[in-house]
Amino acid sequence: MASSTSPLFPATAILLLLLLLLSPPAAAQHDYYDALHKCILFFEGQRSGKLPPDQRLKWRHDSAIHDGASIGIDLSGGYYDAGDNIKFGFPMAFTTTMLSWSIIDFWRNMGPELGNAVKAVKWGTDYLLKATSVPGVVFVQIGEPYSDHNCWERPEDMDTPRNVYKIDGSHPGSDVAGETAAALAAASIVFRSRDPSYSRLLLNRAISVFEFADRHRGEYSDSLRNAVCPFYCDVNGYQDELLWGAVWLHKASRRREYREYIFRNEVVLRAGDSINEFGWDNKHAGINVLISKEVLMGRAEYFTSFRQNADEFICSILPGISHPQLQYSPGGLMFKNGGSNMQHVTSLSFLLLTYSKYLSHANKNVPCGSFSASPSMLRHLAKRQVDYILGDNPLEMSYMVGYGARYPRRIHHRASSLPSVQAHPARIGCKAGSRYFLSPNPNPNVLVGAVVGGPNVSDAFPDSRSFFEESEPTTYINAPLVGLLAYFSAHH
């Protein structure tokens, strides 16, 4: 494992930290509560299936209501992951887990938006319950991705194949099944007092899905390579999802068997692989931060190594001593190579904030070589990332659609970029949508709250649908941001 305590001269590290963390913001204070409202509203724009009467984004209509009909199972509902019309189970489950964690840790800060956040979770879990309704099977994807990506059409007009892809005992997928178990378990905590019977259903299903994931071990990209790669191919292996599922089941059920599973499998499932990564494919840092809460509360000394892993993870993302794989742009934005950088920004910032909260309660700091990082330093770094997203950046542009005076207008998103059903009732075919994709005009439908992939490492941003890595929003960018915005709306 790479060391997080770089030999960099400590004064230099501290100077770089202070420059990034303590420099005055470039813009006025933000309306974090307005941003929270919009961040949650975005999920209504990603809904698949029959839309409810209280749907607030009115330019979206029912879509893919017959998903699963080809195999005789109702698999309608859930979320489209990004700007396309596929339902990918792996990122959808991670999105649901992170929405749930946002509520579990920050519900007191959400005010009236709490109800909308809970609805966003339930839209995900209602689908995940359908996807796990057959014992020993998890339906992990709806839609043939290559034909879908070859079209530019509204979800309401979709006529590409809605193939159903599954994992089972002969075709394992411990990664997507483990993440699904984590999502169901985390959501069971959200509904524990709000809807006890639904909460029990979620927890019982999480238990059975986790048992399936653990019994039939393997990566779903080996079983379903042609369907899931290169879109949501599991590069990191399934081990972290098994630990992640067990951690959430331990948190939701308090059963000793899950605590023992975590303790027994810590080394086997590589809990220490936590350097500067957390997202739909890599859960190690999240595992360590989540377990560290119990260690810091003095309830689980036998998990001390997880806290050490969490400390090393935090040190690996601090400016001045960060791991080479994580950079900071001149404007102060975290940056990792690959597509959709904002997914890293929101997920890593979420862990910074939650860990700072756990450390504060225990009156502890993070030791990073010859200096230590205080909880307030971690919170400040997380806030700087959120403020960058909302407009405190060299372009003075908000990367959340609909927030602030200047934001991306040509996002890579089919439903947003094509005229709505109200504006254009006639069907728009697969290739007929191309002229809207190529148009220099702003998208006709504002996908309020969508956070796009964001600028490059030089803080440059092309507001163009063609640059999908920069201009495409995803559910797993927004899900961790819900918790961050809730906290800052209450504390700033």
XYZ file of C-alpha atoms in Angstrom:
492
model
C 0.000 0.000 0.000
C 1.325 3.426 -0.916
C 2.326 5.603 1.987
C 0.169 8.629 2.660
C 2.816 10.412 4.692
C 4.864 11.895 1.862
C 8.466 12.932 2.706
C 7.510 16.463 1.624
C 8.922 19.091 4.009
C 6.122 19.704 6.540
C 6.285 23.489 6.323
C 5.702 23.273 2.564
C 2.766 20.942 3.047
C 1.224 23.226 5.651
C 1.790 26.285 3.464
C 0.043 24.637 0.518
C -2.822 23.576 2.776
C -3.251 27.068 4.142
C -3.130 28.627 0.668
C -5.900 26.354 -0.558
C -8.023 26.202 2.561
C -7.800 29.681 3.982
C -7.748 31.866 0.870
C -10.853 34.064 0.735
C -13.713 32.821 -1.451
C -14.023 34.382 -4.891
C -17.746 35.006 -4.643
C -20.444 35.928 -2.163
C -21.917 33.391 0.247
C -24.005 30.734 -1.413
C -27.607 29.771 -0.819
C -26.828 26.188 0.121
C -30.451 25.418 0.894
C -31.533 26.486 -2.586
C -28.752 24.312 -4.003
C -29.937 21.399 -1.807
C -33.493 21.797 -3.110
C -32.218 21.713 -6.696
C -29.775 18.885 -6.064
C -32.637 16.628 -4.917
C -35.011 17.839 -7.652
C -32.530 16.551 -10.246
C -33.421 12.956 -9.364
C -36.970 13.512 -10.615
C -35.501 14.270 -14.032
C -33.737 10.884 -13.992
C -36.829 8.833 -13.147
C -37.774 5.901 -15.324
C -41.210 4.275 -15.340
C -44.628 5.711 -14.615
C -44.249 9.118 -13.005
C -46.279 9.949 -9.874
C -48.861 12.772 -9.618
C -46.452 14.857 -7.502
C -43.731 14.836 -10.200
C -42.286 18.367 -10.157
C -40.236 18.395 -13.376
C -43.244 18.516 -15.680
C -41.354 18.218 -18.973
C -40.600 14.568 -18.174
C -43.288 11.939 -18.904
C -43.712 8.182 -18.404
C -41.019 6.035 -20.017
C -39.907 2.405 -20.204
C -43.068 1.289 -18.401
C -42.838 -2.208 -19.923
C -39.306 -2.950 -18.709
C -39.094 -6.629 -17.767
C -42.192 -7.638 -19.756
C -40.039 -9.807 -22.045
C -39.323 -12.131 -19.083
C -42.670 -11.709 -17.341
C -41.416 -9.548 -14.442
C -42.220 -5.899 -13.718
C -38.878 -4.105 -13.786
C -40.213 -0.616 -14.438
C -39.024 2.307 -12.336
C -35.622 3.232 -11.008
C -33.246 5.816 -12.440
C -31.399 6.439 -15.661
C -27.798 6.801 -14.542
C -26.837 9.823 -16.633
C -27.736 11.358 -20.007
C -28.713 8.080 -21.656
C -31.709 5.759 -21.298
C -30.127 2.664 -19.753
C -30.791 1.478 -16.221
C -27.417 0.323 -14.872
C -27.904 -1.439 -11.540
C -24.380 -0.937 -10.182
C -24.319 2.895 -10.163
C -28.039 3.015 -9.286
C -27.426 0.974 -6.142
C -24.432 3.142 -5.168
C -26.553 6.259 -5.742
C -29.209 4.847 -3.416
C -26.619 3.993 -0.762
C -25.172 7.500 -0.841
C -28.585 9.183 -0.756
C -29.374 7.065 2.299
C -26.057 7.881 3.995
C -26.694 11.586 3.314
C -30.019 11.302 5.162
C -28.688 9.114 7.985
C -25.920 11.581 8.850
C -27.485 14.921 7.861
C -31.277 14.613 8.039
C -31.439 17.166 10.852
C -30.005 19.763 8.464
C -32.422 19.146 5.587
C -35.478 21.025 6.812
C -38.488 20.663 4.497
C -36.304 19.026 1.846
C -36.018 15.881 3.981
C -39.283 14.539 2.571
C -38.041 14.946 -0.998
C -34.740 13.264 -0.132
C -36.602 10.275 1.341
C -38.736 10.049 -1.823
C -35.556 10.002 -3.899
C -34.299 7.021 -1.880
C -37.614 5.184 -2.192
C -37.698 5.616 -5.968
C -34.402 3.722 -5.984
C -35.302 1.054 -3.418
C -38.704 0.292 -4.946
C -36.851 -0.647 -8.114
C -34.088 -2.556 -6.310
C -36.765 -4.636 -4.549
C -38.167 -5.557 -7.976
C -34.666 -6.337 -9.245
C -34.089 -8.769 -6.349
C -37.573 -10.312 -6.221
C -36.452 -13.689 -7.624
C -34.343 -15.629 -5.062
C -30.806 -16.309 -6.262
C -31.093 -13.744 -9.066
C -30.362 -10.019 -9.334
C -31.463 -8.147 -12.440
C -28.587 -5.721 -12.936
C -29.256 -3.851 -16.180
C -32.133 -2.935 -18.465
C -31.391 -1.879 -22.023
C -28.827 -2.744 -24.665
C -26.178 -0.038 -24.209
C -24.632 0.038 -27.684
C -27.942 0.539 -29.503
C -29.022 3.064 -26.866
C -25.833 5.084 -27.221
C -26.227 4.954 -31.002
C -29.477 6.939 -30.693
C -30.260 10.418 -29.452
C -33.892 10.137 -28.402
C -36.143 11.016 -25.489
C -36.777 8.292 -22.922
C -40.473 8.759 -23.698
C -39.811 7.723 -27.343
C -37.355 4.940 -26.615
C -37.535 2.087 -29.143
C -34.118 0.484 -28.634
C -34.007 -3.073 -27.198
C -34.780 -3.271 -23.469
C -32.748 -6.416 -22.858
C -32.768 -7.672 -19.276
C -29.391 -8.708 -17.859
C -29.070 -10.743 -14.673
C -26.578 -12.429 -12.398
C -27.230 -15.776 -10.706
C -25.397 -18.724 -9.172
C -23.833 -19.694 -12.499
C -23.048 -16.099 -13.512
C -21.952 -14.341 -10.300
C -21.664 -10.650 -9.625
C -20.644 -10.102 -6.014
C -19.830 -6.459 -6.756
C -23.252 -5.336 -7.973
C -25.043 -7.704 -5.557
C -22.925 -6.479 -2.625
C -23.668 -2.850 -3.514
C -27.373 -3.673 -3.858
C -27.328 -5.258 -0.398
C -25.597 -2.131 0.952
C -28.238 0.122 -0.649
C -31.139 -1.887 0.770
C -29.543 -2.057 4.231
C -28.713 1.658 4.323
C -32.225 2.547 3.171
C -33.713 0.314 5.866
C -32.167 2.722 8.407
C -33.768 5.689 6.616
C -37.217 4.074 6.874
C -36.793 2.487 10.322
C -38.993 5.035 12.100
C -40.780 6.431 9.026
C -42.169 3.129 7.701
C -41.185 0.157 9.912
C -42.738 -2.543 7.711
C -40.985 -1.198 4.582
C -37.755 -0.956 6.576
C -38.026 -4.634 7.596
C -38.669 -5.622 3.984
C -35.548 -3.744 2.875
C -33.370 -5.247 5.598
C -34.567 -8.812 5.015
C -33.960 -8.451 1.299
C -30.508 -6.964 1.953
C -29.641 -10.018 4.075
C -30.663 -12.503 1.367
C -28.949 -10.547 -1.437
C -25.748 -10.322 0.605
C -25.794 -14.083 1.265
C -26.127 -14.641 -2.479
C -23.261 -12.208 -3.206
C -20.986 -13.905 -0.669
C -21.853 -17.461 -1.655
C -21.374 -16.963 -5.412
C -18.240 -14.877 -5.654
C -17.106 -13.209 -8.846
C -17.152 -9.978 -10.831
C -20.236 -9.170 -12.842
C -18.042 -7.848 -15.636
C -16.746 -11.396 -16.122
C -20.299 -12.743 -16.372
C -21.749 -9.895 -18.453
C -18.710 -8.307 -20.099
C -20.337 -7.429 -23.427
C -23.242 -5.658 -21.731
C -21.573 -3.787 -18.864
C -18.103 -2.998 -20.247
C -16.787 -0.406 -20.838
C -19.739 1.431 -19.285
C -19.724 0.231 -15.660
C -17.037 -2.410 -15.818
C -15.751 -3.457 -12.408
C -12.062 -2.567 -12.483
C -11.515 -2.698 -8.751
C -12.787 -6.224 -8.003
C -15.745 -7.428 -5.941
C -14.009 -7.701 -2.561
C -14.753 -4.152 -1.460
C -18.468 -4.516 -2.209
C -18.676 -7.609 0.008
C -17.116 -5.678 2.905
C -19.260 -2.617 2.118
C -22.426 -4.724 2.166
C -21.412 -6.337 5.456
C -20.646 -2.944 7.027
C -24.076 -1.558 6.125
C -25.779 -4.759 7.289
C -23.887 -4.498 10.582
C -25.004 -0.883 10.928
C -28.618 -1.704 10.032
C -29.074 -4.963 11.937
C -26.446 -4.831 14.728
C -26.037 -8.589 14.266
C -22.822 -10.048 15.572
C -22.354 -12.204 12.482
C -21.661 -9.124 10.339
C -19.197 -7.690 12.838
C -17.387 -11.019 12.823
C -17.524 -11.150 9.017
C -15.863 -7.726 8.799
C -13.208 -8.663 11.379
C -12.512 -12.014 9.718
C -12.336 -10.644 6.170
C -10.546 -7.340 6.745
C -7.267 -8.539 5.235
C -8.744 -11.053 2.771
C -11.029 -8.400 1.247
C -8.311 -5.722 1.312
C -9.834 -3.085 3.575
C -6.601 -1.106 3.466
C -6.808 -0.347 -0.266
C -8.138 3.134 0.371
C -5.858 5.638 -1.304
C -7.739 8.670 -2.688
C -10.594 6.713 -4.261
C -14.285 6.367 -3.489
C -17.136 5.887 -5.924
C -19.411 3.391 -7.611
C -16.461 1.053 -8.303
C -14.302 1.456 -5.192
C -15.742 1.392 -1.665
C -12.611 0.938 0.478
C -12.389 4.511 1.761
C -16.101 4.551 2.547
C -15.791 1.287 4.469
C -12.961 2.654 6.601
C -14.656 5.979 7.328
C -17.972 4.317 8.191
C -16.409 1.793 10.584
C -14.194 4.487 12.118
C -17.271 6.147 13.580
C -17.638 3.229 16.008
C -13.918 3.223 16.788
C -13.952 6.968 17.537
C -17.008 6.512 19.762
C -15.060 3.934 21.787
C -17.380 1.083 20.845
C -15.127 -1.060 18.648
C -11.445 -1.046 19.590
C -10.989 -4.277 17.593
C -11.559 -2.196 14.423
C -8.707 0.253 15.150
C -6.949 -0.661 11.899
C -9.940 0.698 9.959
C -9.425 4.066 11.610
C -5.746 3.969 10.661
C -6.822 3.238 7.064
C -9.270 6.138 7.188
C -6.547 8.472 8.464
C -4.227 7.405 5.649
C -7.005 7.963 3.122
C -7.616 11.488 4.429
C -3.906 12.313 4.245
C -3.800 10.981 0.672
C -6.267 13.603 -0.553
C -5.032 16.682 1.322
C -3.397 19.323 -0.878
C 0.345 19.479 -0.387
C 0.726 15.831 0.563
C -1.842 14.191 -1.706
C -1.139 11.023 -3.641
C 0.146 11.580 -7.225
C -3.132 10.209 -8.656
C -5.039 13.141 -7.153
C -4.255 16.674 -8.298
C -5.698 20.089 -7.537
C -6.490 22.484 -10.359
C -5.130 26.057 -10.186
C -8.600 27.089 -8.987
C -8.508 24.523 -6.153
C -10.687 21.687 -7.536
C -9.792 18.073 -6.782
C -9.000 16.311 -10.028
C -8.530 12.656 -10.977
C -7.882 11.464 -14.505
C -10.746 9.755 -16.318
C -14.285 10.832 -17.059
C -16.775 12.734 -14.961
C -14.384 14.265 -12.434
C -17.173 15.721 -10.269
C -18.060 12.200 -9.137
C -14.712 12.145 -7.323
C -15.134 15.677 -5.998
C -18.526 15.053 -4.379
C -17.759 11.553 -3.062
C -14.370 12.447 -1.580
C -15.754 15.687 -0.123
C -18.598 13.737 1.469
C -16.072 11.496 3.222
C -14.050 14.533 4.340
C -17.165 16.032 5.900
C -18.501 12.865 7.548
C -15.080 11.956 8.934
C -14.624 15.482 10.297
C -17.963 15.059 12.062
C -16.905 11.753 13.634
C -13.513 13.203 14.646
C -15.121 16.301 16.193
C -17.334 14.214 18.453
C -14.256 12.297 19.635
C -12.054 15.431 19.833
C -9.458 13.840 17.539
C -7.266 14.975 14.638
C -5.797 13.103 11.658
C -2.022 12.493 11.966
C -0.331 13.122 8.598
C 3.398 12.712 9.036
C 4.789 15.660 10.989
C 1.539 17.582 11.286
C -2.063 16.767 12.005
C -5.226 17.796 10.159
C -8.032 19.084 12.345
C -11.722 18.355 11.731
C -12.244 22.021 10.820
C -9.541 21.735 8.158
C -11.348 18.762 6.595
C -14.661 20.625 6.670
C -13.054 23.674 5.100
C -11.596 21.617 2.264
C -14.995 19.978 1.646
C -16.649 23.401 1.640
C -14.118 24.754 -0.837
C -15.028 21.926 -3.222
C -18.753 22.594 -2.843
C -18.218 26.327 -3.325
C -16.193 25.631 -6.466
C -19.111 23.605 -7.862
C -21.516 26.434 -7.063
C -19.466 29.149 -8.759
C -16.334 30.063 -6.766
C -13.986 29.138 -9.602
C -11.914 30.867 -12.304
C -14.814 30.839 -14.810
C -17.286 32.068 -12.161
C -19.630 29.376 -13.439
C -21.900 27.166 -11.387
C -21.584 23.543 -12.455
C -25.076 22.873 -11.082
C -27.704 23.511 -13.755
C -30.224 26.126 -12.674
C -28.133 27.463 -9.783
C -26.633 30.952 -10.095
C -26.577 33.301 -13.060
C -24.177 31.265 -15.197
C -24.324 27.486 -15.566
C -23.956 24.839 -18.323
C -26.676 25.235 -20.988
C -25.773 22.412 -23.378
C -25.478 19.404 -21.128
C -25.027 15.928 -22.584
C -28.497 14.657 -21.714
C -31.081 13.333 -24.127
C -34.264 14.319 -22.324
C -32.961 17.811 -21.548
C -31.652 18.503 -25.049
C -34.666 17.296 -27.050
C -37.988 19.166 -27.069
C -40.408 17.887 -24.430
C -43.509 15.835 -25.268
C -45.639 18.925 -24.552
C -43.627 21.049 -27.004
C -43.294 18.330 -29.642
C -45.954 15.599 -29.239
C -44.853 13.684 -32.334
C -42.274 10.967 -31.876
C -38.611 11.844 -32.524
C -36.796 8.803 -33.894
C -33.371 7.385 -33.106
C -31.393 9.430 -35.636
C -33.871 12.322 -35.895
C -32.577 13.567 -32.547
C -29.075 14.097 -33.937
C -29.838 17.632 -35.080
C -30.682 18.583 -31.494
C -27.454 17.000 -30.268
C -25.441 18.995 -32.826
C -27.362 22.240 -32.305
C -25.426 25.182 -30.817
C -28.595 26.258 -28.995
C -29.083 25.779 -25.246
C -31.075 22.723 -24.144
C -34.824 23.489 -24.236
C -35.525 21.705 -20.922
C -33.596 22.857 -17.858
C -32.584 19.793 -15.830
C -32.561 21.725 -12.560
C -29.950 20.541 -10.077
C -27.914 18.446 -12.486
C -24.193 18.645 -11.685
C -22.095 17.947 -14.773
C -18.753 16.154 -15.037
C -17.046 19.520 -14.699
C -13.939 21.339 -15.914
C -10.571 19.844 -16.740
C -7.455 20.064 -14.591
C -6.797 23.570 -15.940
C -10.282 24.791 -14.849
C -11.415 25.019 -18.507
C -14.943 23.932 -19.420
C -16.427 23.519 -22.915
C -20.191 23.989 -22.610
C -20.864 21.443 -25.348
C -22.828 18.185 -25.564
C -19.998 16.624 -27.562
C -17.653 16.765 -24.549
C -19.634 14.241 -22.521
C -16.939 13.699 -19.882
C -17.305 17.358 -18.897
C -20.971 18.037 -19.748
C -22.858 14.884 -18.675
C -24.580 14.755 -15.261
C -24.925 11.532 -13.254
C -26.955 10.419 -10.252
C -23.798 9.410 -8.372
C -22.387 12.936 -8.660
C -25.485 14.359 -6.958
C -26.124 11.713 -4.295
C -23.156 12.573 -1.994
C -23.703 16.282 -2.682
C -27.107 16.048 -0.961
C -25.413 15.441 2.399
C -22.799 18.130 1.824
C -25.364 20.797 0.908
C -27.600 19.831 3.822
C -24.726 20.347 6.267
C -23.558 23.658 4.816
C -27.119 24.997 4.519
C -27.438 24.596 8.286
C -23.920 25.731 9.290
C -23.251 28.639 6.922
